[in-house]
Amino acid sequence: MGFIMLSEKMNEPLCQQANRELYSSYLYLSMSYYFESIKMEGFAHWMRLQAGEELVHTMKMLDYVAGSGGRARILAVEAPQSDWGSPLQAFQHVWEHERIVTGLIHALVGVAEEEKDGATGQFLEWYEKEQVEEEESSDEVLNLVKAAGEDIAALAAADKKLGERRFRFPRGFEIFPYSGVKQ
Ligand code: OFO
């Protein structure tokens, strides 16, 4: 429990954003299994890690709510799409989705400003930076897939490259163990 009290007007949009982050995790996990079904294992691996990152985004936000005197609530997550016409369509979807999420983060920063909640505004700076990175990496992969086109060898090379991605927790934040428990 921190020293500041989160207002209800800030609490709820943060929980809703955590829900969108969890939806992102569902979406990328769904894409991961789509890629597995078409035997593109590097792409499947990349998406699986992306789904993990989104779970980190979810929990980091809810931990902030819970640690700021608010109440972290888990909301229903809708089922994501499960099939795409091609890797290109899937990555186009990622690209569009991340732009939507960036807009949501900016809206949340706007709520923090209206609420004169400087601590939350500062907390959200991490998400603003993260969105810049997410947009860059989705751009990069989208361009790679676009350049490969229908060329099987180029797609296989892209698949191999994406299979090299490694998972990294944000500095100072891991989702296991729960930070309130010493291990
Ligand atoms: Fe959480 O960054 Fe993507 O959605």
PDB file of C-alpha atoms in Angstrom, residues 29-144:
ATOM      1  CA  LEU A  29      -1.271 -15.688 -28.129  1.00  0.00           C
ATOM      2  CA  SER A  30      -3.998 -16.348 -30.687  1.00  0.00           C
ATOM      3  CA  MET A  31      -1.610 -15.228 -33.438  1.00  0.00           C
ATOM      4  CA  SER A  32       1.083 -17.463 -31.977  1.00  0.00           C
ATOM      5  CA  TYR A  33      -1.140 -20.531 -32.391  1.00  0.00           C
ATOM      6  CA  TYR A  34      -2.170 -19.371 -35.856  1.00  0.00           C
ATOM      7  CA  PHE A  35       1.510 -19.270 -36.843  1.00  0.00           C
ATOM      8  CA  GLU A  36       2.091 -22.651 -35.266  1.00  0.00           C
ATOM      9  CA  SER A  37      -0.792 -24.030 -37.358  1.00  0.00           C
ATOM     10  CA  ILE A  38       0.905 -22.844 -40.555  1.00  0.00           C
ATOM     11  CA  LYS A  39       4.280 -24.175 -39.387  1.00  0.00           C
ATOM     12  CA  MET A  40       5.949 -20.800 -38.964  1.00  0.00           C
ATOM     13  CA  GLU A  41       7.562 -21.491 -35.660  1.00  0.00           C
ATOM     14  CA  GLY A  42       9.789 -18.426 -35.423  1.00  0.00           C
ATOM     15  CA  PHE A  43       6.756 -16.181 -35.889  1.00  0.00           C
ATOM     16  CA  ALA A  44       4.856 -18.290 -33.344  1.00  0.00           C
ATOM     17  CA  HIS A  45       7.733 -17.846 -30.883  1.00  0.00           C
ATOM     18  CA  TRP A  46       7.847 -14.067 -31.433  1.00  0.00           C
ATOM     19  CA  MET A  47       4.102 -13.797 -30.825  1.00  0.00           C
ATOM     20  CA  ARG A  48       4.288 -15.957 -27.736  1.00  0.00           C
ATOM     21  CA  LEU A  49       6.919 -13.634 -26.259  1.00  0.00           C
ATOM     22  CA  GLN A  50       4.815 -10.645 -27.268  1.00  0.00           C
ATOM     23  CA  ALA A  51       1.847 -12.198 -25.446  1.00  0.00           C
ATOM     24  CA  GLY A  52       4.114 -12.542 -22.387  1.00  0.00           C
ATOM     25  CA  GLU A  53       5.105  -8.878 -22.625  1.00  0.00           C
ATOM     26  CA  GLU A  54       1.467  -7.861 -22.722  1.00  0.00           C
ATOM     27  CA  LEU A  55       0.814  -9.875 -19.581  1.00  0.00           C
ATOM     28  CA  VAL A  56       3.673  -7.931 -17.980  1.00  0.00           C
ATOM     29  CA  HIS A  57       1.999  -4.674 -19.114  1.00  0.00           C
ATOM     30  CA  THR A  58      -1.275  -5.883 -17.582  1.00  0.00           C
ATOM     31  CA  MET A  59       0.176  -6.823 -14.219  1.00  0.00           C
ATOM     32  CA  LYS A  60       2.464  -3.821 -13.968  1.00  0.00           C
ATOM     33  CA  MET A  61      -0.599  -1.589 -14.354  1.00  0.00           C
ATOM     34  CA  LEU A  62      -2.771  -3.524 -11.909  1.00  0.00           C
ATOM     35  CA  ASP A  63       0.084  -3.670  -9.388  1.00  0.00           C
ATOM     36  CA  TYR A  64       0.321   0.099  -9.645  1.00  0.00           C
ATOM     37  CA  VAL A  65      -3.412   0.436  -8.926  1.00  0.00           C
ATOM     38  CA  ALA A  66      -3.242  -1.994  -5.989  1.00  0.00           C
ATOM     39  CA  GLY A  67      -0.073  -0.354  -4.656  1.00  0.00           C
ATOM     40  CA  SER A  68      -1.529   3.164  -4.840  1.00  0.00           C
ATOM     41  CA  GLY A  69      -4.440   2.633  -2.518  1.00  0.00           C
ATOM     42  CA  GLY A  70      -6.758   1.713  -5.398  1.00  0.00           C
ATOM     43  CA  ARG A  71      -8.563  -1.504  -6.179  1.00  0.00           C
ATOM     44  CA  ALA A  72      -7.249  -3.635  -9.021  1.00  0.00           C
ATOM     45  CA  ARG A  73     -10.099  -5.297 -10.846  1.00  0.00           C
ATOM     46  CA  ILE A  74     -10.023  -7.914 -13.580  1.00  0.00           C
ATOM     47  CA  LEU A  75     -12.590  -7.343 -16.305  1.00  0.00           C
ATOM     48  CA  ALA A  76     -13.925  -9.692 -18.980  1.00  0.00           C
ATOM     49  CA  VAL A  77     -11.718 -10.140 -22.020  1.00  0.00           C
ATOM     50  CA  GLU A  78     -13.322 -10.793 -25.380  1.00  0.00           C
ATOM     51  CA  ALA A  79     -12.175 -13.603 -27.620  1.00  0.00           C
ATOM     52  CA  PRO A  80      -9.681 -12.439 -30.230  1.00  0.00           C
ATOM     53  CA  GLN A  81      -9.724 -13.375 -33.892  1.00  0.00           C
ATOM     54  CA  SER A  82      -8.151 -16.803 -34.416  1.00  0.00           C
ATOM     55  CA  ASP A  83      -7.287 -16.890 -38.105  1.00  0.00           C
ATOM     56  CA  TRP A  84      -5.576 -14.576 -40.532  1.00  0.00           C
ATOM     57  CA  GLY A  85      -5.265 -14.887 -44.293  1.00  0.00           C
ATOM     58  CA  SER A  86      -1.465 -14.665 -44.294  1.00  0.00           C
ATOM     59  CA  PRO A  87       1.490 -13.621 -42.108  1.00  0.00           C
ATOM     60  CA  LEU A  88       1.228 -10.219 -43.758  1.00  0.00           C
ATOM     61  CA  GLN A  89      -2.395  -9.816 -42.637  1.00  0.00           C
ATOM     62  CA  ALA A  90      -1.478 -10.857 -39.094  1.00  0.00           C
ATOM     63  CA  PHE A  91       1.363  -8.330 -38.870  1.00  0.00           C
ATOM     64  CA  GLN A  92      -0.753  -5.625 -40.400  1.00  0.00           C
ATOM     65  CA  HIS A  93      -3.228  -6.347 -37.609  1.00  0.00           C
ATOM     66  CA  VAL A  94      -0.424  -6.040 -34.998  1.00  0.00           C
ATOM     67  CA  TRP A  95       0.625  -2.725 -36.479  1.00  0.00           C
ATOM     68  CA  GLU A  96      -2.922  -1.323 -36.409  1.00  0.00           C
ATOM     69  CA  HIS A  97      -3.577  -2.721 -32.951  1.00  0.00           C
ATOM     70  CA  GLU A  98      -0.478  -1.082 -31.453  1.00  0.00           C
ATOM     71  CA  ARG A  99      -1.514   2.280 -32.871  1.00  0.00           C
ATOM     72  CA  ILE A 100      -4.884   1.916 -31.175  1.00  0.00           C
ATOM     73  CA  VAL A 101      -3.169   1.052 -27.884  1.00  0.00           C
ATOM     74  CA  THR A 102      -0.923   4.118 -28.191  1.00  0.00           C
ATOM     75  CA  GLY A 103      -4.067   6.244 -28.540  1.00  0.00           C
ATOM     76  CA  LEU A 104      -5.540   4.641 -25.428  1.00  0.00           C
ATOM     77  CA  ILE A 105      -2.378   5.358 -23.418  1.00  0.00           C
ATOM     78  CA  HIS A 106      -2.471   8.988 -24.506  1.00  0.00           C
ATOM     79  CA  ALA A 107      -6.121   9.207 -23.453  1.00  0.00           C
ATOM     80  CA  LEU A 108      -5.162   7.780 -20.074  1.00  0.00           C
ATOM     81  CA  VAL A 109      -2.416  10.378 -19.693  1.00  0.00           C
ATOM     82  CA  GLY A 110      -5.158  12.940 -20.403  1.00  0.00           C
ATOM     83  CA  VAL A 111      -7.267  11.533 -17.544  1.00  0.00           C
ATOM     84  CA  ALA A 112      -4.250  11.766 -15.192  1.00  0.00           C
ATOM     85  CA  GLU A 113      -3.830  15.418 -16.188  1.00  0.00           C
ATOM     86  CA  GLU A 114      -7.527  16.167 -15.596  1.00  0.00           C
ATOM     87  CA  GLU A 115      -7.302  14.457 -12.230  1.00  0.00           C
ATOM     88  CA  LYS A 116      -4.112  16.388 -11.432  1.00  0.00           C
ATOM     89  CA  ASP A 117      -2.581  13.020 -10.634  1.00  0.00           C
ATOM     90  CA  GLY A 118       1.129  13.585 -11.206  1.00  0.00           C
ATOM     91  CA  ALA A 119       2.169  10.187  -9.811  1.00  0.00           C
ATOM     92  CA  THR A 120      -0.003   8.336 -12.334  1.00  0.00           C
ATOM     93  CA  GLY A 121       1.177  10.652 -15.109  1.00  0.00           C
ATOM     94  CA  GLN A 122       4.737   9.745 -14.230  1.00  0.00           C
ATOM     95  CA  PHE A 123       3.905   6.055 -14.015  1.00  0.00           C
ATOM     96  CA  LEU A 124       2.353   6.200 -17.493  1.00  0.00           C
ATOM     97  CA  GLU A 125       5.551   7.606 -19.007  1.00  0.00           C
ATOM     98  CA  TRP A 126       6.875   4.030 -19.029  1.00  0.00           C
ATOM     99  CA  TYR A 127       3.905   2.963 -21.159  1.00  0.00           C
ATOM    100  CA  GLU A 128       4.356   5.906 -23.510  1.00  0.00           C
ATOM    101  CA  LYS A 129       7.982   4.877 -24.089  1.00  0.00           C
ATOM    102  CA  GLU A 130       6.982   1.241 -24.410  1.00  0.00           C
ATOM    103  CA  GLN A 131       4.438   2.138 -27.086  1.00  0.00           C
ATOM    104  CA  VAL A 132       7.130   3.883 -29.124  1.00  0.00           C
ATOM    105  CA  GLU A 133       9.138   0.650 -28.985  1.00  0.00           C
ATOM    106  CA  GLU A 134       6.120  -1.532 -29.757  1.00  0.00           C
ATOM    107  CA  GLU A 135       5.270   0.577 -32.792  1.00  0.00           C
ATOM    108  CA  GLU A 136       8.879   0.444 -33.972  1.00  0.00           C
ATOM    109  CA  SER A 137       9.173  -3.310 -33.598  1.00  0.00           C
ATOM    110  CA  SER A 138       5.813  -4.001 -35.273  1.00  0.00           C
ATOM    111  CA  ASP A 139       6.870  -1.674 -38.098  1.00  0.00           C
ATOM    112  CA  GLU A 140      10.146  -3.515 -38.466  1.00  0.00           C
ATOM    113  CA  VAL A 141       8.507  -6.945 -38.658  1.00  0.00           C
ATOM    114  CA  LEU A 142       5.760  -5.704 -40.957  1.00  0.00           C
ATOM    115  CA  ASN A 143       8.395  -4.368 -43.363  1.00  0.00           C
ATOM    116  CA  LEU A 144      10.291  -7.650 -43.197  1.00  0.00           C
TER     117      LEU A 144
END
